[in-house]
XYZ file of C-alpha atoms in Angstrom:
744
model
C 63.343 75.804 134.959
C 60.505 74.515 133.261
C 59.443 77.795 132.317
C 62.499 78.628 131.182
C 62.584 75.922 128.969
C 59.280 76.804 127.582
C 60.461 80.135 126.039
C 61.905 77.654 123.348
C 58.443 76.589 122.008
C 58.110 80.370 120.840
C 59.351 80.935 117.488
C 56.876 83.613 116.313
C 59.682 86.131 116.264
C 62.705 84.263 114.250
C 65.153 86.900 114.635
C 65.163 86.585 118.352
C 65.161 83.163 118.395
C 68.997 82.444 118.849
C 69.267 84.938 121.451
C 66.500 83.600 123.500
C 68.482 80.236 122.812
C 71.560 81.158 124.331
C 70.241 82.757 127.921
C 68.158 79.671 128.246
C 70.977 77.479 127.486
C 73.010 78.886 129.913
C 70.453 78.603 132.511
C 70.193 74.945 131.488
C 73.929 74.614 131.958
C 73.596 75.962 135.331
C 70.875 73.770 136.383
C 72.812 70.349 134.842
C 75.903 71.619 136.796
C 74.033 72.123 140.141
C 72.256 68.435 140.107
C 75.859 67.031 138.748
C 77.512 68.348 142.129
C 74.743 67.506 143.999
C 74.733 63.820 142.869
C 78.073 63.309 143.020
C 78.411 65.179 146.601
C 75.883 62.413 147.840
C 78.176 59.509 146.350
C 81.227 61.077 148.356
C 80.154 61.841 151.520
C 77.328 60.537 153.971
C 74.283 62.994 155.863
C 76.871 63.943 158.246
C 79.304 65.266 155.745
C 81.863 62.169 156.068
C 83.782 62.108 153.037
C 83.706 58.352 151.659
C 85.493 58.337 148.422
C 86.609 60.161 146.009
C 85.089 59.837 142.802
C 87.991 59.693 139.763
C 87.676 61.423 136.612
C 86.960 57.756 134.644
C 84.777 56.445 137.499
C 81.986 53.998 136.908
C 78.338 53.582 137.753
C 79.820 50.791 140.238
C 81.402 53.170 142.224
C 78.193 55.247 143.086
C 76.044 54.446 146.071
C 72.243 53.782 146.097
C 71.411 56.775 147.569
C 73.514 58.747 145.128
C 71.976 56.608 141.902
C 68.265 57.118 143.937
C 68.828 60.520 143.750
C 70.153 60.600 140.342
C 66.844 58.504 139.049
C 64.711 60.813 140.508
C 65.963 63.532 138.794
C 65.118 61.611 135.711
C 62.350 60.645 136.232
C 60.827 64.367 137.270
C 61.946 65.323 133.626
C 60.001 62.344 132.580
C 57.180 63.730 133.832
C 57.027 67.055 132.155
C 54.236 67.015 129.482
C 55.580 69.173 126.720
C 57.999 67.600 124.576
C 60.828 70.530 124.130
C 60.771 71.247 127.618
C 61.359 67.696 128.694
C 63.862 67.606 125.908
C 65.559 70.506 127.224
C 65.865 69.452 130.634
C 67.198 65.935 130.512
C 70.209 67.294 128.105
C 71.019 69.441 130.797
C 71.170 66.804 132.972
C 72.417 63.872 130.325
C 76.355 63.726 131.642
C 74.500 62.027 135.226
C 73.487 59.893 133.339
C 77.024 58.368 134.067
C 75.963 57.709 137.766
C 73.715 54.765 136.674
C 74.729 53.325 133.437
C 78.605 52.732 132.694
C 78.094 53.336 128.716
C 76.000 56.683 129.257
C 76.449 57.979 125.685
C 73.900 54.706 124.784
C 70.982 56.685 126.255
C 71.613 59.575 123.511
C 69.734 57.748 120.642
C 66.658 57.855 122.374
C 66.550 61.304 123.105
C 67.692 61.643 119.216
C 64.640 60.182 118.658
C 62.531 62.158 120.811
C 63.876 65.371 118.689
C 62.249 64.092 115.715
C 58.756 65.142 117.334
C 59.468 68.412 117.343
C 57.574 69.972 114.454
C 59.009 73.830 114.188
C 61.888 73.429 112.136
C 63.688 75.854 114.050
C 63.213 74.823 117.468
C 64.561 71.489 116.087
C 67.721 72.038 114.476
C 68.636 74.197 118.015
C 67.565 71.822 120.420
C 69.816 69.449 118.221
C 72.603 72.017 118.523
C 72.054 72.129 122.153
C 72.318 67.506 122.093
C 75.746 68.443 120.428
C 76.581 70.760 123.114
C 75.645 68.532 126.195
C 76.967 65.114 124.775
C 80.525 66.366 124.335
C 80.389 65.959 128.458
C 80.120 62.599 127.914
C 83.444 60.345 127.837
C 82.945 58.808 125.268
C 80.656 59.188 122.119
C 80.576 58.049 118.353
C 79.690 60.294 115.422
C 76.571 58.072 114.750
C 74.006 60.961 116.594
C 75.368 63.264 114.714
C 75.211 61.980 111.470
C 71.637 61.172 112.289
C 70.764 64.621 113.290
C 72.268 65.957 110.136
C 69.830 63.448 108.155
C 66.797 64.672 110.557
C 67.732 68.203 109.742
C 67.865 67.636 105.685
C 64.574 66.076 106.049
C 63.448 69.208 107.644
C 64.735 71.811 105.336
C 62.890 69.513 101.969
C 59.809 69.877 103.746
C 60.310 73.332 104.952
C 61.249 74.112 101.409
C 58.618 72.594 99.342
C 55.668 73.411 101.797
C 53.318 75.731 100.806
C 50.151 74.260 102.661
C 49.506 74.419 106.557
C 51.061 73.408 108.772
C 54.159 75.144 107.653
C 52.408 78.005 105.444
C 53.734 80.327 107.528
C 57.239 79.767 106.848
C 56.770 80.446 103.024
C 57.775 84.543 103.112
C 60.595 83.511 105.728
C 62.328 80.658 104.246
C 65.435 82.081 103.665
C 65.677 84.023 107.208
C 64.619 80.394 108.507
C 67.479 78.419 106.756
C 69.839 81.627 107.395
C 69.199 80.993 111.282
C 69.361 76.957 111.163
C 72.542 77.706 109.259
C 74.854 77.834 112.495
C 73.105 74.591 113.720
C 74.265 72.885 110.471
C 77.834 74.546 110.739
C 79.017 73.570 114.037
C 77.082 69.795 113.600
C 79.616 69.266 110.565
C 82.744 70.486 112.500
C 82.084 68.091 114.855
C 81.039 64.974 112.811
C 83.993 65.661 110.754
C 86.744 66.853 113.772
C 89.730 64.425 113.665
C 88.305 61.795 111.462
C 90.587 59.761 109.828
C 90.493 59.115 105.873
C 88.873 55.936 106.212
C 86.262 57.757 108.464
C 85.367 60.111 106.048
C 84.125 58.034 103.325
C 82.064 56.211 105.429
C 80.614 59.740 106.899
C 80.085 60.546 103.360
C 78.156 57.615 102.425
C 75.973 57.959 105.580
C 75.037 61.645 104.818
C 74.063 60.290 101.268
C 76.457 62.142 99.509
C 79.270 58.500 98.599
C 79.991 56.889 95.128
C 77.504 53.875 96.376
C 74.638 55.928 96.956
C 74.799 58.764 94.872
C 71.917 58.157 92.437
C 72.228 60.853 89.865
C 68.139 61.520 89.042
C 65.767 63.950 89.208
C 65.563 63.789 92.998
C 68.231 65.916 95.499
C 70.580 63.457 97.310
C 71.491 66.176 99.235
C 70.723 69.629 100.827
C 72.653 72.418 98.975
C 73.513 74.304 102.377
C 74.508 70.831 104.360
C 76.550 70.028 101.189
C 78.409 73.577 101.524
C 79.064 73.285 104.776
C 80.790 69.715 104.262
C 82.913 70.713 101.167
C 83.765 73.895 103.550
C 84.906 71.375 106.504
C 86.319 68.753 104.299
C 90.056 68.675 103.771
C 91.458 69.677 100.519
C 92.962 66.348 99.281
C 89.698 64.498 100.306
C 87.672 66.991 98.022
C 89.941 67.186 94.952
C 90.215 63.341 95.132
C 86.441 63.162 94.641
C 85.822 66.427 92.796
C 83.588 64.965 89.771
C 81.167 63.007 92.156
C 81.418 66.361 94.291
C 80.299 68.375 91.074
C 77.816 65.720 90.096
C 76.251 66.042 93.563
C 76.289 69.712 93.037
C 74.390 69.934 90.087
C 71.946 67.638 90.892
C 70.841 69.208 94.228
C 68.136 71.387 93.096
C 66.654 72.638 96.129
C 66.632 76.654 97.402
C 68.112 76.638 100.833
C 71.768 78.140 99.810
C 73.031 79.757 96.796
C 74.240 76.962 94.583
C 76.902 79.300 92.884
C 78.810 79.413 96.364
C 79.149 75.680 96.027
C 80.652 75.266 92.806
C 83.118 78.599 94.143
C 84.087 76.594 96.843
C 84.679 73.440 94.765
C 86.999 75.772 92.850
C 89.038 77.199 95.735
C 89.630 73.875 97.102
C 90.639 72.947 93.306
C 92.912 76.104 93.639
C 94.767 75.103 96.491
C 96.014 71.585 95.751
C 97.973 70.346 92.876
C 95.877 68.027 91.056
C 96.001 66.056 88.169
C 95.600 67.823 84.546
C 92.890 65.138 83.684
C 91.021 66.121 87.133
C 91.514 69.536 86.731
C 90.419 69.741 82.709
C 87.738 67.457 83.627
C 86.101 69.729 86.495
C 86.660 73.276 84.816
C 85.222 71.966 81.771
C 82.022 70.750 83.420
C 81.694 74.052 85.684
C 82.161 76.426 82.416
C 79.128 74.457 80.800
C 76.856 75.377 84.153
C 77.884 78.559 84.320
C 77.471 79.474 80.414
C 73.307 78.781 81.498
C 73.934 81.587 84.042
C 72.313 84.725 83.032
C 72.899 86.634 85.872
C 76.392 88.266 85.982
C 76.960 87.886 89.686
C 76.511 84.321 89.324
C 78.656 83.996 86.819
C 81.595 85.898 88.101
C 81.127 84.471 91.726
C 81.735 80.720 90.247
C 84.372 82.202 87.643
C 86.693 84.253 90.680
C 87.241 80.674 92.051
C 88.452 79.254 88.638
C 90.450 81.782 87.497
C 93.900 80.874 89.050
C 93.665 77.295 88.312
C 92.710 78.539 84.918
C 95.578 80.879 84.963
C 98.586 78.376 86.239
C 97.353 75.569 83.717
C 97.493 77.941 81.249
C 94.073 77.128 80.280
C 94.032 79.764 77.558
C 90.610 78.550 75.957
C 88.779 78.623 79.172
C 89.641 81.840 79.610
C 88.534 83.770 76.555
C 85.507 82.002 76.993
C 85.327 83.169 80.533
C 86.119 86.765 79.615
C 83.303 86.437 76.639
C 81.063 85.949 78.947
C 81.530 88.566 81.127
C 81.707 90.896 78.074
C 78.155 89.326 77.268
C 76.446 89.513 80.913
C 78.357 93.093 81.872
C 76.651 94.890 78.552
C 73.192 94.243 79.293
C 72.680 96.459 82.603
C 75.168 98.490 84.973
C 77.711 96.248 87.256
C 76.450 96.805 90.984
C 78.481 96.776 93.790
C 78.563 93.168 94.494
C 79.685 92.280 90.907
C 82.496 94.608 91.288
C 83.905 92.968 93.969
C 84.327 89.138 92.069
C 85.250 91.359 88.781
C 87.802 92.966 90.590
C 89.150 89.941 92.298
C 89.394 88.412 88.465
C 91.184 91.165 87.540
C 93.538 91.542 89.752
C 94.387 87.831 89.314
C 94.940 88.289 85.545
C 97.221 91.198 86.250
C 98.920 89.813 88.634
C 99.727 86.645 86.349
C 101.249 88.233 83.592
C 104.868 89.651 82.945
C 104.591 91.955 80.422
C 101.763 95.123 79.538
C 101.793 93.952 75.862
C 100.217 90.764 76.635
C 98.189 91.529 78.895
C 96.755 94.340 77.499
C 96.246 92.368 74.487
C 93.904 89.957 75.982
C 90.780 89.147 74.789
C 88.155 91.615 75.905
C 90.520 92.820 79.016
C 90.328 96.490 78.153
C 86.198 96.270 77.342
C 85.848 94.751 80.897
C 88.114 97.658 82.395
C 85.990 100.080 80.437
C 82.794 99.074 82.337
C 84.042 99.230 85.769
C 84.056 102.201 88.280
C 84.639 103.677 91.297
C 87.042 101.748 94.123
C 87.063 98.294 92.484
C 88.166 100.379 89.214
C 90.900 102.169 91.148
C 92.208 99.140 92.942
C 92.902 97.605 89.309
C 94.066 100.877 88.033
C 96.772 101.235 90.507
C 97.719 97.307 90.237
C 97.863 97.689 86.459
C 100.365 100.886 86.897
C 102.435 98.940 89.680
C 102.815 96.213 87.082
C 103.886 98.631 84.423
C 107.012 99.535 87.016
C 107.881 96.450 87.012
C 109.830 96.329 83.853
C 111.578 100.072 83.686
C 110.979 102.686 81.226
C 107.498 102.419 79.214
C 108.500 102.635 75.408
C 105.805 101.427 73.486
C 103.434 104.453 72.840
C 100.479 102.272 72.283
C 101.683 101.306 75.948
C 102.195 104.723 77.098
C 98.759 105.606 75.469
C 96.956 102.977 77.532
C 98.625 103.576 80.991
C 97.849 107.129 80.650
C 94.028 106.305 80.020
C 94.040 103.991 83.322
C 95.838 107.124 84.849
C 93.334 109.654 83.464
C 90.629 107.068 85.241
C 92.327 106.461 87.994
C 93.381 109.933 89.117
C 89.612 111.035 88.267
C 88.426 109.056 90.976
C 90.918 110.165 93.758
C 89.600 111.937 96.951
C 91.792 114.933 96.595
C 90.691 116.422 99.793
C 91.490 113.378 101.927
C 95.014 112.593 100.555
C 96.894 112.656 104.212
C 97.784 109.207 104.914
C 100.410 106.781 102.818
C 97.628 105.176 101.509
C 95.801 107.564 100.616
C 98.976 109.202 98.407
C 99.510 105.944 96.739
C 97.435 106.550 93.778
C 99.489 110.139 93.085
C 102.849 108.115 93.857
C 101.838 105.449 91.056
C 101.005 108.151 88.345
C 103.676 110.405 89.043
C 106.215 107.042 88.575
C 104.454 106.336 85.341
C 105.364 109.477 84.073
C 108.868 109.473 85.088
C 109.588 106.169 82.953
C 108.023 107.144 79.924
C 110.606 107.671 77.252
C 109.504 108.630 73.636
C 113.623 108.045 72.466
C 114.494 110.320 69.680
C 110.929 111.662 69.465
C 111.393 114.163 72.307
C 108.422 116.694 70.472
C 105.900 113.957 71.394
C 107.540 113.561 74.928
C 107.210 117.271 75.703
C 103.365 116.785 73.911
C 102.826 114.085 76.594
C 103.822 116.368 79.472
C 101.747 119.275 78.334
C 98.965 116.673 78.147
C 99.765 115.695 82.199
C 99.787 118.925 83.368
C 96.217 119.736 81.613
C 94.749 116.268 83.036
C 96.501 115.757 86.567
C 97.030 119.867 87.408
C 95.328 118.948 90.755
C 98.334 117.482 92.154
C 101.669 119.605 92.925
C 104.241 117.000 92.912
C 103.236 115.296 89.975
C 103.654 118.912 88.354
C 107.021 119.182 89.859
C 107.628 115.936 88.164
C 106.887 117.341 85.111
C 109.560 120.311 85.269
C 112.062 117.500 86.030
C 111.372 115.980 83.265
C 111.113 118.951 80.567
C 114.648 119.904 81.941
C 116.107 116.477 81.306
C 114.966 116.558 77.827
C 116.660 119.641 77.668
C 119.786 117.900 78.476
C 119.272 114.678 76.128
C 118.712 117.192 73.083
C 121.478 118.884 74.156
C 123.871 115.598 74.323
C 122.277 114.441 71.145
C 124.594 117.081 69.059
C 121.704 118.278 67.462
C 121.099 121.948 66.747
C 117.325 121.595 68.614
C 117.165 125.432 69.910
C 113.933 126.169 69.160
C 112.963 122.422 71.112
C 115.099 123.556 73.896
C 113.314 126.965 73.986
C 109.586 125.217 73.959
C 110.986 122.970 77.038
C 112.280 126.202 79.289
C 109.057 127.605 78.646
C 106.998 124.549 79.818
C 108.925 124.298 82.966
C 108.445 128.469 83.662
C 104.724 128.343 82.876
C 104.557 125.116 85.156
C 106.470 126.050 88.640
C 104.413 129.334 89.133
C 101.450 127.283 89.867
C 103.445 124.916 92.336
C 102.241 126.013 96.164
C 105.185 125.219 97.714
C 107.646 128.201 97.501
C 110.893 126.359 98.377
C 110.215 123.850 95.579
C 109.340 126.454 93.412
C 112.721 128.131 94.291
C 114.942 124.934 93.485
C 112.662 123.796 90.268
C 113.699 127.693 89.134
C 116.957 127.021 89.809
C 117.164 123.820 87.580
C 115.665 125.394 84.892
C 117.996 128.547 84.874
C 120.400 126.039 84.721
C 119.602 124.126 81.973
C 118.714 127.526 80.002
C 122.504 128.503 80.092
C 123.162 125.402 79.247
C 121.141 125.786 76.039
C 122.312 129.242 75.670
C 119.614 131.121 77.045
C 120.862 133.245 79.212
C 117.790 136.254 78.762
C 115.576 132.958 80.001
C 117.868 131.992 82.565
C 117.876 135.893 83.544
C 114.443 135.946 84.154
C 114.104 132.486 86.030
C 116.849 133.565 88.571
C 115.226 136.256 89.264
C 112.279 134.394 89.573
C 113.680 132.747 91.739
C 114.686 135.527 94.302
C 111.241 136.090 94.210
C 110.514 133.172 95.993
C 113.336 133.523 98.186
C 112.241 136.991 99.776
C 108.212 135.162 99.741
C 109.399 132.421 102.198
C 107.781 131.473 104.972
C 109.804 129.618 107.601
C 106.445 127.309 109.646
C 107.217 125.856 113.221
C 106.028 122.986 112.786
C 108.775 120.813 115.410
C 111.481 119.080 114.207
C 110.485 119.772 110.855
C 111.932 123.249 110.638
C 115.378 121.981 110.971
C 114.622 120.462 107.379
C 113.127 123.461 106.196
C 116.366 125.412 106.852
C 118.639 122.613 105.503
C 116.426 123.018 102.701
C 116.225 126.650 102.296
C 120.474 126.627 102.813
C 121.239 124.467 100.662
C 119.201 126.302 97.516
C 120.854 129.657 98.147
C 123.780 128.119 98.158
C 123.158 126.532 94.632
C 121.997 130.069 93.481
C 125.378 131.333 94.692
C 127.413 128.195 92.725
C 124.751 129.329 89.668
C 125.579 132.603 89.363
C 129.664 131.742 88.944
C 128.742 130.917 85.460
C 125.931 133.522 84.699
C 127.208 136.571 82.551
C 127.132 139.452 84.827
C 127.164 142.346 82.476
C 123.848 143.941 82.587
C 123.687 147.722 81.211
C 123.559 150.434 83.751
C 123.259 147.832 86.775
C 126.985 146.767 86.880
C 128.381 142.787 87.279
C 127.364 142.554 91.110
C 123.771 143.371 90.482
C 122.406 140.053 90.941
C 124.295 139.299 93.983
C 123.203 142.540 95.508
C 119.970 141.808 95.049
C 120.868 138.195 96.913
C 122.230 140.141 100.180
C 119.313 142.438 99.893
C 116.701 140.118 100.199
C 118.275 137.961 102.967
C 118.678 141.199 105.048
C 114.742 141.563 104.798
C 113.857 138.598 105.759
C 113.010 138.583 109.147
C 113.060 134.701 109.827
C 116.855 134.760 109.374
C 118.886 133.151 112.406
C 122.621 134.158 112.636
C 123.338 130.947 111.672
C 121.645 131.502 108.420
C 122.955 134.478 107.965
C 126.643 133.652 108.567
C 126.258 130.572 106.159
C 124.923 132.336 103.482
C 127.572 135.108 103.838
C 130.230 132.712 103.856
C 128.764 131.596 100.491
C 128.498 135.240 99.130
C 131.771 135.881 100.193
C 133.435 132.513 98.298
C 131.164 133.306 95.161
C 132.641 137.005 94.660
C 136.330 135.559 95.539
C 135.538 132.991 92.629
C 134.360 135.719 90.677
C 137.493 137.708 90.910
C 139.566 134.873 89.410
C 141.131 135.365 86.140
C 140.011 131.906 85.076
C 136.353 131.027 86.691
C 136.802 127.613 88.428
C 134.131 125.962 86.192
C 132.440 127.405 82.805
C 129.232 126.280 80.487
C 129.916 123.821 77.548
C 128.532 126.184 74.968
C 130.123 128.524 73.048
C 128.094 131.989 72.919
C 128.006 131.965 76.796
C 130.980 133.775 77.836
C 131.867 133.752 81.946
C 132.846 136.512 83.425
C 136.518 135.952 82.876
C 136.493 136.773 79.474
C 133.511 139.468 79.618
C 135.771 141.509 81.949
C 139.383 140.311 81.360
C 141.604 143.178 82.414
C 138.723 145.280 83.875
C 139.520 147.368 87.226
C 136.487 148.426 87.540
C 135.318 144.954 87.711
C 137.892 143.853 90.302
C 136.944 147.021 92.414
C 133.339 146.150 91.924
C 133.396 142.615 93.828
C 135.993 144.039 96.386
C 133.408 146.847 97.654
C 130.434 144.226 97.890
C 132.638 142.033 99.668
C 133.487 144.720 102.110
C 130.350 145.364 103.840
C 129.757 141.430 103.724
C 132.386 140.901 106.356
C 130.699 143.425 108.531
C 127.552 141.426 108.100
C 129.403 137.996 109.045
C 130.854 139.497 112.136
C 127.913 140.870 113.368
C 125.796 137.659 112.704
C 128.556 135.760 114.703
C 127.892 137.714 117.705
C 124.275 137.496 117.584
C 124.185 134.051 117.857
C 122.974 132.985 121.658
C 124.337 129.306 121.827
C 127.597 129.477 123.001
C 128.873 126.544 120.865
C 127.410 127.774 118.027
C 128.861 131.112 118.003
C 132.295 129.248 118.064
C 131.652 127.370 115.457
C 130.528 129.835 112.995
C 133.718 132.203 114.085
C 135.842 129.486 113.113
C 133.756 128.197 109.818
C 133.568 132.242 109.073
C 137.821 132.320 109.792
C 138.410 129.619 107.424
C 135.899 131.578 104.786
C 137.455 134.728 104.400
C 141.292 133.036 105.074
C 141.061 130.731 101.642
C 139.129 133.709 99.773
C 141.346 136.492 100.079
C 144.862 137.508 100.454
C 145.180 138.381 104.030
C 146.428 142.401 104.310
C 146.852 143.801 108.236
C 143.093 144.922 108.148
C 141.796 141.075 107.464
C 144.135 139.566 109.597
C 142.742 141.892 112.850
C 138.858 140.095 111.553
C 140.400 136.730 111.712
C 142.404 137.079 114.932
C 139.039 138.477 116.469
C 136.832 135.751 114.784
C 139.541 133.151 116.586
C 139.342 135.216 120.137
C 135.431 134.560 119.676
C 135.942 130.915 119.074
C 138.589 130.513 121.707
C 136.090 132.046 124.256
C 133.162 129.409 123.569
C 135.075 126.525 122.709
C 137.374 124.170 124.577
C 141.053 125.270 123.841
C 141.793 121.516 122.971
C 138.651 121.481 120.187
C 140.291 120.194 117.227
C 138.670 122.662 114.743
C 139.708 125.295 116.312
C 143.456 124.026 116.611
C 143.245 123.096 112.893
C 141.833 126.605 112.168
C 144.755 128.256 113.643
C 147.217 125.837 111.684
C 145.430 127.095 108.699
C 145.815 130.740 109.543
C 149.281 130.792 109.967
C 150.095 129.467 106.843
C 148.203 131.943 104.827
C 149.810 134.861 106.532
C 152.190 136.641 104.569
C 155.937 136.043 105.201
C 157.786 138.779 107.320
C 159.455 141.293 105.563
C 163.448 141.634 105.399
C 165.337 143.469 107.768
C 166.888 146.213 106.401
C 170.670 146.770 107.637
C 172.293 150.100 107.160
């Protein structure tokens, strides 16, 4: 054991010392446990292993027999004979709880060990030895904090000596002071935690005085009343109320602590966070903030300046200390313009900017803040992106963005955010958040009656954010919304409508997803018709049909059903739009577009029987709607005439619709017969039967088709199926009345 303890005498490799300490102290603890159990056994049993007593948890020295005491005393004598001081201390600490077998107040022996540690010259070995002392002392039944305070004060002396030493015997520490202090820091942190653990308010005041920080012993002079690293962990562990109530005194202690064991700006920072955690009196807040601002104004390094100001930002904003805020932001600009900001500085700057954004409610107030935009311009990388996203999120709070100055600023923020995005790895929701924020910003922009400027804004967005497919879709929606807005205004804005439609026509092909292209072409064709641009609408419908022909249904698990529903919805939308599209293309016939849709449907190999059935039903309903003398709905535009007016009384038009419908009925029946699932086949048959019965006057030929579909449904579904029963009743109502019987 002695050889193991001697390992802690070697501090030549500073970095390894904490690891060696852990390994050695584990062995020391094992020794202590073994010795304890051995002495306890001698106290409870005789040599022939006969139990004579059972020691309670709070046994006293009088309960221990002579042999056990003699054995215990021998152990301490053996330890006392060790010549080297450090191993002797560790060995005695390992068996420190065994003093309970000899004394009723074993904690009194601890003070002697505390004095022994003062003989350890090496600061690292000395501090870790005290750490082990605290670990072992906690095993004693009762122990006050006096020895802990002594240990902290002794470490303070060691640190002061180490930091200021340049000659032997500590000269070798000169190049490793920062490393040495960082390795000693865990011991200081643990000791202070033990000192302040469960301490009352009254005890805290006494402890602060004993540590040299209390009011009664504070002498503000050139000498340092405390060591900054000790002060830091003391502030860290002290209750917020204590720190705030003594904030001015603590500020003075920080200010007059001139050593370099710890970065002083972190102590000012910690004081600021403690201040922001409590609702203090304005007098205290003003006094502390004023003093801190005076100190940090002298900082030349931006990192130190930001580190401190970040902690006081919440306090300044909550108490509306505008003068201090302006002074802080001006100080940031002055220091940030001298050199490029590094990563550590960006983190603090990001925190400050986010706090500013969270505090203000109006974008105008934020952007008009002195130096805010200047600071934003010097930021870059991930921190700039975070700040930009917070600004855009703030813009979402108040609805539409109408102020053109704010629009320009947000546009630049969006451009910066877009340029900082990793477009190659936009897969999860978090990585897509910047894109969604930019899209939402564009949706909220409103130029009012200055619609030409709004369109120019959309054009500029397309040029800047052209890599975002979802955003281009938003641009088309916005452009089409401008058309409807212009038409509602009642003014003659045909040229503007043409510009918007042309913008959409150019933008849609750049969107990668064909199904989205299809929907956007149909939407744009609809607004083109509203504006009376029939030729544009025809071209857009042709483009939509080309997209439909290019569609490929990818098998992506459960998502395939969503794609099928989307395609069906789009085709039905196309059919509903064709009701109002004038079908008067020379030499091509009134049903040319309808025939084109039917041809495309038959050319798509991935079309399922269920899809074909529903699409054929839509075409049947479309031809039935077009055959009426008055269409079910019209466009509110005097120059766009519906087919009911273009072909009124034209028998060839009606014949063309009938000839178009006849083959569809055959295709419809064939598609139903191809459905492999029996239940689906029955439902499809009923759906087709309802469509035919509601679209045509029932004659003998159609009646045969309907009955065939009913028979198919009966063979696939239950006789009591509600859909089946309601379809039969509906078909009976649609049958022509029987002819009257002729009596000769």
